[in-house]
Structures are given as structure tokens and as C-alpha cells.
Tab-separated table of C-alpha atoms in Angstrom:
chain	number	residue	atom	x	y	z
A	1	MET	CA	18.616	11.387	-19.027
A	2	ILE	CA	21.679	9.198	-19.093
A	3	LYS	CA	24.673	10.711	-16.320
A	4	SER	CA	27.965	8.721	-16.746
A	5	PHE	CA	30.170	8.914	-13.561
A	6	MET	CA	33.179	7.340	-13.745
A	7	GLY	CA	32.134	5.186	-16.689
A	8	LEU	CA	29.274	4.677	-15.643
A	9	LYS	CA	25.575	5.951	-16.917
A	10	TYR	CA	23.042	5.980	-14.535
A	11	THR	CA	19.457	7.112	-15.711
A	12	SER	CA	17.873	10.161	-14.304
A	13	LEU	CA	15.346	9.550	-11.747
A	14	LYS	CA	14.021	12.757	-12.088
A	15	LYS	CA	10.690	11.853	-13.453
A	16	TYR	CA	9.797	10.302	-10.596
A	17	TYR	CA	9.903	12.670	-8.111
A	18	ASN	CA	6.246	14.200	-7.381
A	19	ALA	CA	6.942	17.164	-4.602
A	20	GLU	CA	3.316	17.465	-4.271
A	21	GLU	CA	2.932	13.981	-2.051
A	22	LYS	CA	4.763	14.799	0.867
A	23	TYR	CA	5.030	11.997	3.537
A	24	LEU	CA	4.962	12.056	7.384
A	25	PHE	CA	7.254	9.801	8.602
A	26	LEU	CA	6.241	9.507	12.388
A	27	GLY	CA	7.914	6.917	15.010
A	28	ASN	CA	6.632	6.647	19.242
A	29	GLY	CA	7.674	9.807	20.082
A	30	MET	CA	3.548	10.823	20.030
A	31	ASN	CA	2.336	8.735	21.141
A	32	GLN	CA	4.823	8.809	24.553
A	33	LEU	CA	3.436	12.248	25.916
A	34	ASP	CA	0.367	10.101	26.700
A	35	ASN	CA	2.241	6.996	27.646
A	36	PRO	CA	5.355	6.901	28.506
A	37	ILE	CA	6.768	3.326	28.057
A	38	SER	CA	9.567	2.735	26.011
A	39	TRP	CA	10.553	-0.272	25.577
A	40	ASP	CA	12.569	-1.970	27.407
A	41	ASP	CA	9.273	-0.880	28.941
A	42	LEU	CA	6.574	-2.319	26.741
A	43	LEU	CA	9.119	-5.936	26.764
A	44	ARG	CA	9.527	-5.888	30.244
A	45	GLU	CA	5.678	-6.009	30.116
A	46	VAL	CA	5.985	-8.863	27.954
A	47	CYS	CA	8.762	-10.683	30.181
A	48	ARG	CA	5.903	-10.938	33.180
A	49	ARG	CA	3.140	-11.170	30.677
A	50	VAL	CA	5.565	-15.269	29.477
A	51	LYS	CA	7.137	-15.049	33.091
A	52	VAL	CA	9.912	-15.010	31.705
A	53	ASN	CA	12.907	-13.724	34.224
A	54	VAL	CA	15.476	-11.606	31.606
A	55	GLU	CA	17.033	-8.057	31.486
A	56	ARG	CA	17.234	-6.363	28.324
A	57	GLY	CA	21.236	-5.124	29.506
A	58	ASN	CA	23.042	-3.351	26.486
A	59	LYS	CA	21.369	-6.519	24.122
A	60	PRO	CA	19.704	-5.061	21.086
A	61	TYR	CA	16.134	-4.985	20.978
A	62	GLN	CA	16.125	-7.568	17.424
A	63	LEU	CA	18.105	-10.075	19.948
A	64	PHE	CA	16.909	-9.284	23.315
A	65	PHE	CA	13.351	-10.490	21.746
A	66	GLU	CA	14.919	-13.597	20.384
A	67	GLN	CA	15.748	-14.662	23.812
A	68	ILE	CA	12.442	-13.934	25.066
A	69	SER	CA	11.673	-16.254	21.955
A	70	PHE	CA	13.527	-19.042	22.380
A	71	ASP	CA	13.816	-18.519	26.257
A	72	ILE	CA	9.338	-18.258	27.458
A	73	ASP	CA	8.531	-22.249	26.500
A	74	ARG	CA	11.371	-24.841	25.913
A	75	SER	CA	8.851	-27.785	24.988
A	76	LYS	CA	7.653	-25.566	21.972
A	77	THR	CA	9.104	-24.254	18.737
A	78	VAL	CA	10.142	-20.782	18.753
A	79	GLU	CA	7.883	-19.830	16.303
A	80	ASP	CA	5.181	-21.206	18.730
A	81	ASN	CA	6.626	-18.704	21.114
A	82	VAL	CA	7.419	-15.713	18.482
A	83	LYS	CA	3.401	-15.629	17.936
A	84	LYS	CA	2.706	-15.265	21.183
A	85	LEU	CA	5.314	-12.638	22.251
A	86	LYS	CA	3.884	-10.669	18.576
A	87	GLN	CA	0.407	-11.543	19.385
A	88	ILE	CA	0.690	-9.597	23.057
A	89	MET	CA	2.691	-6.950	21.853
A	90	GLY	CA	-0.308	-6.110	18.907
A	91	ALA	CA	-2.674	-6.461	21.457
A	92	GLU	CA	-1.106	-3.533	23.707
A	93	ALA	CA	-1.129	-1.440	20.397
A	94	LEU	CA	-4.773	-1.825	19.483
A	95	LYS	CA	-6.009	-0.153	22.289
A	96	LEU	CA	-3.905	2.862	21.778
A	97	GLN	CA	-5.331	6.761	20.745
A	98	PRO	CA	-3.328	9.111	19.362
A	99	ASN	CA	-2.513	12.584	20.538
A	100	PRO	CA	-4.314	15.534	19.901
A	101	ILE	CA	-1.250	16.814	18.871
A	102	LEU	CA	-1.345	14.068	15.708
A	103	PRO	CA	-4.373	15.013	14.661
A	104	ALA	CA	-3.773	18.747	14.579
A	105	ILE	CA	-0.252	18.229	12.526
A	106	ILE	CA	-2.302	16.933	9.886
A	107	ALA	CA	-4.694	19.351	9.988
A	108	THR	CA	-3.011	21.952	8.736
A	109	GLY	CA	-2.759	19.859	6.050
A	110	TYR	CA	1.459	20.125	4.651
A	111	TYR	CA	1.227	16.377	4.291
A	112	GLN	CA	-0.985	14.157	2.067
A	113	HIS	CA	0.602	10.877	2.516
A	114	PHE	CA	2.485	8.445	5.855
A	115	MET	CA	4.945	6.632	6.995
A	116	THR	CA	5.009	4.723	10.613
A	117	THR	CA	6.958	2.668	12.362
A	118	ASN	CA	4.027	2.120	14.788
A	119	TYR	CA	1.604	-0.792	14.702
A	120	ASP	CA	-0.834	0.348	16.391
A	121	TYR	CA	-3.679	3.401	14.560
A	122	CYS	CA	-3.144	6.939	15.664
A	123	VAL	CA	-2.675	7.524	12.620
A	124	GLU	CA	-5.554	6.482	10.754
A	125	ARG	CA	-7.452	7.162	14.069
A	126	SER	CA	-6.303	10.708	13.881
A	127	LEU	CA	-7.997	10.503	9.610
A	128	ALA	CA	-11.248	8.604	11.166
A	129	PRO	CA	-11.348	7.811	14.036
A	130	SER	CA	-13.805	5.428	13.137
A	131	PHE	CA	-11.345	3.754	11.814
A	132	ASP	CA	-11.286	0.270	10.980
A	133	PRO	CA	-8.237	-1.929	10.597
A	134	ALA	CA	-9.578	-4.771	8.550
A	135	LYS	CA	-10.812	-2.375	6.229
A	136	GLY	CA	-8.279	0.019	3.865
A	137	LYS	CA	-5.688	-2.553	3.447
A	138	HIS	CA	-4.242	-1.902	-0.565
A	139	LEU	CA	-2.868	-5.656	-0.450
A	140	LYS	CA	-3.027	-7.732	1.579
A	141	ARG	CA	0.923	-9.115	3.272
A	142	PRO	CA	1.110	-12.020	6.446
A	143	LYS	CA	4.464	-10.663	7.153
A	144	TYR	CA	6.287	-8.851	5.092
A	145	SER	CA	5.143	-4.789	4.489
A	146	LEU	CA	6.929	-3.320	1.444
A	147	TYR	CA	3.893	-3.256	-0.332
A	148	ARG	CA	0.726	-2.945	2.309
A	149	TYR	CA	-0.539	0.631	2.755
A	150	ASN	CA	-3.678	1.193	4.119
A	151	GLY	CA	-6.460	4.042	2.494
A	152	VAL	CA	-8.376	6.608	4.891
A	153	GLY	CA	-9.490	8.438	2.210
A	154	SER	CA	-7.452	10.026	-0.515
A	155	HIS	CA	-4.205	9.116	2.320
A	156	LYS	CA	-2.220	6.617	1.985
A	157	VAL	CA	-0.631	4.969	6.189
A	158	TRP	CA	2.639	2.754	5.541
A	159	HIS	CA	3.336	0.710	8.551
A	160	ILE	CA	6.862	-0.520	7.952
A	161	HIS	CA	7.754	-2.017	10.574
A	162	GLY	CA	4.646	-3.945	11.033
A	163	GLU	CA	0.514	-3.713	12.579
A	164	CYS	CA	-1.471	-4.801	15.304
A	165	ASP	CA	-3.124	-6.233	12.972
A	166	ASN	CA	-2.940	-6.677	9.177
A	167	GLY	CA	-6.234	-8.306	7.691
A	168	TYR	CA	-4.446	-11.315	6.352
A	169	ASN	CA	-7.284	-13.897	5.078
A	170	GLY	CA	-4.634	-16.799	4.015
A	171	LYS	CA	-3.099	-19.197	5.941
A	172	LEU	CA	-1.792	-17.301	8.590
A	173	ILE	CA	-5.967	-16.075	9.924
A	174	ASN	CA	-5.395	-16.471	13.155
A	175	PHE	CA	-1.820	-15.060	13.961
A	176	PRO	CA	-3.071	-10.714	12.387
A	177	GLU	CA	0.175	-9.787	14.293
A	178	ALA	CA	2.259	-11.114	12.352
A	179	SER	CA	3.550	-8.340	10.551
A	180	ILE	CA	5.180	-7.118	13.490
A	181	LEU	CA	8.701	-6.569	12.690
A	182	ILE	CA	11.268	-7.154	15.832
A	183	GLY	CA	13.238	-9.411	15.835
A	184	PHE	CA	15.764	-9.942	14.088
A	185	GLU	CA	15.701	-12.530	11.939
A	186	HIS	CA	12.354	-11.007	10.650
A	187	TYR	CA	14.525	-8.318	10.066
A	188	ALA	CA	17.066	-9.931	8.712
A	189	ASP	CA	15.447	-10.900	6.098
A	190	TYR	CA	13.450	-7.521	6.054
A	191	LEU	CA	16.799	-6.232	5.175
A	192	GLU	CA	17.512	-9.569	1.734
A	193	LYS	CA	13.703	-8.460	0.874
A	194	ILE	CA	14.643	-4.369	0.849
A	195	HIS	CA	17.925	-4.480	-1.129
A	196	ASN	CA	16.329	-6.562	-3.986
A	197	LEU	CA	13.645	-3.756	-4.371
A	198	LEU	CA	17.023	-1.596	-5.262
A	199	LYS	CA	20.180	-3.202	-6.496
A	200	ASP	CA	19.938	-6.063	-8.457
A	201	ASN	CA	22.272	-8.825	-10.038
A	202	SER	CA	21.213	-9.009	-13.095
A	203	GLY	CA	22.326	-5.309	-13.286
A	204	LYS	CA	19.381	-3.708	-13.599
A	205	GLY	CA	19.477	0.070	-12.561
A	206	LEU	CA	16.922	1.833	-9.817
A	207	ALA	CA	14.568	3.200	-12.607
A	208	GLU	CA	14.574	0.225	-14.061
A	209	LEU	CA	14.038	-1.232	-10.641
A	210	MET	CA	11.264	1.122	-10.789
A	211	ASP	CA	9.145	0.302	-13.653
A	212	ASN	CA	8.856	-2.953	-13.323
A	213	ALA	CA	7.445	-2.778	-9.784
A	214	GLN	CA	4.492	-2.991	-7.808
A	215	GLU	CA	3.816	0.194	-5.140
A	216	ASN	CA	6.089	0.189	-3.043
A	217	TRP	CA	7.859	2.569	0.528
A	218	VAL	CA	11.025	2.000	-0.154
A	219	HIS	CA	11.346	3.689	-3.896
A	220	LEU	CA	9.116	6.211	-1.423
A	221	PHE	CA	12.571	7.442	-0.117
A	222	PHE	CA	13.542	8.292	-3.497
A	223	THR	CA	10.818	9.900	-5.342
A	224	ARG	CA	9.445	12.450	-2.157
A	225	ASP	CA	9.536	14.418	0.432
A	226	ILE	CA	9.687	12.947	3.687
A	227	ASP	CA	9.899	14.799	7.335
A	228	ILE	CA	10.876	12.314	10.215
A	229	ILE	CA	9.812	12.784	13.467
A	230	GLY	CA	9.542	11.163	17.259
A	231	PHE	CA	11.698	8.651	15.759
A	232	GLY	CA	15.422	8.334	16.852
A	233	LEU	CA	16.699	6.653	14.289
A	234	ASP	CA	18.542	4.429	16.270
A	235	PHE	CA	21.669	2.871	14.286
A	236	THR	CA	20.065	-0.968	14.852
A	237	GLU	CA	17.125	-0.180	12.408
A	238	THR	CA	19.720	-1.357	9.642
A	239	HIS	CA	17.544	-2.254	6.747
A	240	LEU	CA	16.665	2.003	6.968
A	241	TRP	CA	20.231	2.860	6.917
A	242	PHE	CA	20.986	1.201	4.496
A	243	ILE	CA	18.004	3.069	2.917
A	244	LEU	CA	19.545	5.528	3.461
A	245	ASN	CA	22.961	5.009	2.626
A	246	PHE	CA	22.745	3.558	-0.876
A	247	ARG	CA	20.256	6.822	-1.536
A	248	ALA	CA	23.800	8.931	-0.702
A	249	ARG	CA	25.186	6.601	-3.242
A	250	LEU	CA	23.434	7.508	-5.920
A	251	LYS	CA	22.508	11.433	-5.790
A	252	ARG	CA	26.476	10.902	-5.731
A	253	LYS	CA	26.799	9.410	-8.978
A	254	GLY	CA	24.580	11.846	-10.254
A	255	ALA	CA	21.334	9.675	-10.229
A	256	GLY	CA	18.838	13.039	-10.464
A	257	LEU	CA	17.599	12.601	-7.500
A	258	LEU	CA	15.907	16.054	-6.282
A	259	ASN	CA	13.261	14.671	-3.345
A	260	LYS	CA	14.206	16.216	0.273
A	261	ILE	CA	14.269	13.987	3.647
A	262	ARG	CA	14.722	15.390	7.132
A	263	TRP	CA	14.873	14.390	10.649
A	264	ILE	CA	13.099	17.487	12.718
A	265	ILE	CA	13.748	16.648	16.610
A	266	PRO	CA	14.459	19.055	18.835
A	267	GLU	CA	17.243	21.117	19.558
A	268	PHE	CA	17.972	20.484	23.165
A	269	SER	CA	18.441	16.763	22.242
A	270	VAL	CA	21.333	17.485	19.077
A	271	PRO	CA	24.151	17.234	22.488
A	272	ASP	CA	22.976	14.580	22.422
A	273	GLN	CA	22.653	13.246	18.652
A	274	GLN	CA	26.069	14.540	17.341
A	275	GLY	CA	26.872	11.514	16.292
A	276	ARG	CA	24.042	10.611	14.346
A	277	ILE	CA	23.513	13.843	12.957
A	278	GLU	CA	26.776	13.438	11.998
A	279	VAL	CA	26.607	10.517	10.071
A	280	LEU	CA	23.411	11.731	8.828
A	281	GLN	CA	25.127	14.937	6.921
A	282	ALA	CA	27.058	12.685	5.559
A	283	LEU	CA	24.404	11.013	3.694
A	284	GLY	CA	22.368	14.403	2.465
A	285	ILE	CA	19.720	14.011	5.138
A	286	ASP	CA	18.825	17.450	6.268
A	287	VAL	CA	18.814	18.260	10.027
A	288	ILE	CA	16.204	21.045	11.536
A	289	PRO	CA	16.148	21.138	15.071
A	290	ILE	CA	12.972	22.612	16.970
A	291	ASN	CA	13.163	24.702	19.536
A	292	ALA	CA	11.342	24.287	23.166
A	293	PRO	CA	11.717	24.125	26.695
A	294	LYS	CA	14.437	21.202	27.557
A	295	ASP	CA	12.972	18.485	27.994
A	296	ASN	CA	9.249	18.995	26.505
A	297	TYR	CA	8.559	17.385	24.227
A	298	ALA	CA	5.141	18.050	24.322
A	299	ALA	CA	6.097	21.500	23.225
A	300	PHE	CA	8.089	20.778	20.443
A	301	TYR	CA	5.890	18.620	18.675
A	302	GLU	CA	3.180	21.625	19.080
A	303	ASN	CA	6.510	24.307	17.410
A	304	PHE	CA	7.235	21.897	14.969
A	305	ARG	CA	3.023	22.356	14.186
A	306	ASN	CA	3.370	25.916	14.301
A	307	THR	CA	5.703	25.350	11.665
A	308	LEU	CA	3.583	23.545	8.732
A	309	VAL	CA	0.971	26.446	9.347
């Protein structure tokens, strides 16, 4: 069906919606239950390992990473320094094991597939403890993670910010951490590629673009129900905010979007998140506070799991 809005016509996206495929989008929150290491802590450890004495202060992570990559060895190219930094981060991520609450949430069967901004394999190891990162890859790509997911049984796990071992077997065979998304340049390039999946200079609408695209995680934000948990949605995550904003504009134009996106947060964090909540609600995202004792994140995740059974 074509719907008109202020003289323009939009193809309905209703036929692309699949209510039977629910996605859980995971940030780093559950990892911190066992390993209370923040991004600040990780980057501080990286600085220690490469012997760079710099402080993040109020710098965005992406630009702070660029600063480190310029400073660690000025006799080498920035690309060589970036490779070294990603190798350190990948090695740390590869060690992580899932907190028991993650397989407990997965065991409810509420979610069929998963997205994560994490580089580690905690989701895969929750689905199959013997998971091998070298296997189950759908499309091996060196740097960008738009089309690659890990197949674990009937489940798909998309690492939208890259992964610590992407298994690429081409020119970057000695750089399996290449897809790790952290630097400003990588973010900027990624946003451009995401933009091209949603808006085309030829004038094609999203329906036509989806019909002709390879399977990717970006289009899932328009076709699947997604619950986001353990992820702060920092305003520097411009690629995700672009997707949410574009989705909201399509809804306003009557494009027939049926999927729901929910941001799951502890109730005790609501006062500190008010600005972000207001923006998300304006964009048509449901914000779901879960009751838990103040600062008790373990109880928050457990109480969330109880809403699924």
C-alpha cells in the first residue's frame, strides 16, 4: 500500500514486520556484574600497557582513542598503532565469560535472536558453552559489521560494534580484531554506510532498499521488536541515534512501521536519565523502568528476567 503524506508517497513497511522474531540488544551492563570495569578503566589499562600517560577527562571515548593512537608510537603510522590498541582490547574481551543471569534470560525463550555492542562472546557462550568464534560466521568481513552475524543453532548474534575475533581470512588474516568499533574515524565511516542502507541518492524508498539489500542488522530496527538493556545509549553513539531518528520520521510520514523498540532501565536510574528518556519518547521508543533496590543491578536484571516468564 502506498500512503501519501504532504504530497509525498511512501510504501508501507508492514509486510516486513515479523512478530515471531524478537531481538534482545545487549550493552556491557551484565558484564560489569562480574567485572566492574568501565570504559574508562579499560582505556586506562590500555594506556598503561602502551606506556602513554594521558587522561580522558570529558573527551568522548572515540576521540580519546584517537588521541592514544596518535601518541603511543609517533614513529609508526596511526593505522599500525590502532591495530596494536585493538589487539589489546580484543585479547581482554576474549577472556570474558557470561554472568549466569544472561543464560537465564536466554533460557526463557522470549528472544530468538540477539544484538550486542560488546566485542566478547558472552551471548554465544550462553547459547553454547563450547562456541568457537571461528565458526558460524555469516559473511566474513574485515572491518565493518553490517552484514556479519554468528549463527548458534537457530539463533543469530549480531556484533554491531565488531567482535574480538571476526575470523576474516583475507588480507587481514593477522588482524582478527579489525572490526572492533572504537575510533572516531571508524565511527564516521560506519555512519556513512548505515546512512546508505536507509537513504539513497537515487530516490529509492526504504522498502525498495530493503528488497535489494543483503541481510543486515540496521534494517532490523524497522522490522523486528527489539528490547535494549544494559546499554546507556550515550549521545555519542551517533549511528544508533540516526537510526532511531530516521525511524521516527518514517513513522510520522505514515510508513506503516509495526515494530516496537523498548529501552529497559532500572527505575532508580530514571531521575539521572530524564533528558535521554525525553528524547527517546519523542522518537517513539518505549522506556520501561524495572523496579529494583537502588544501585542493585543484579536485582534489576533478575527482575527483568521475571517479566519474561
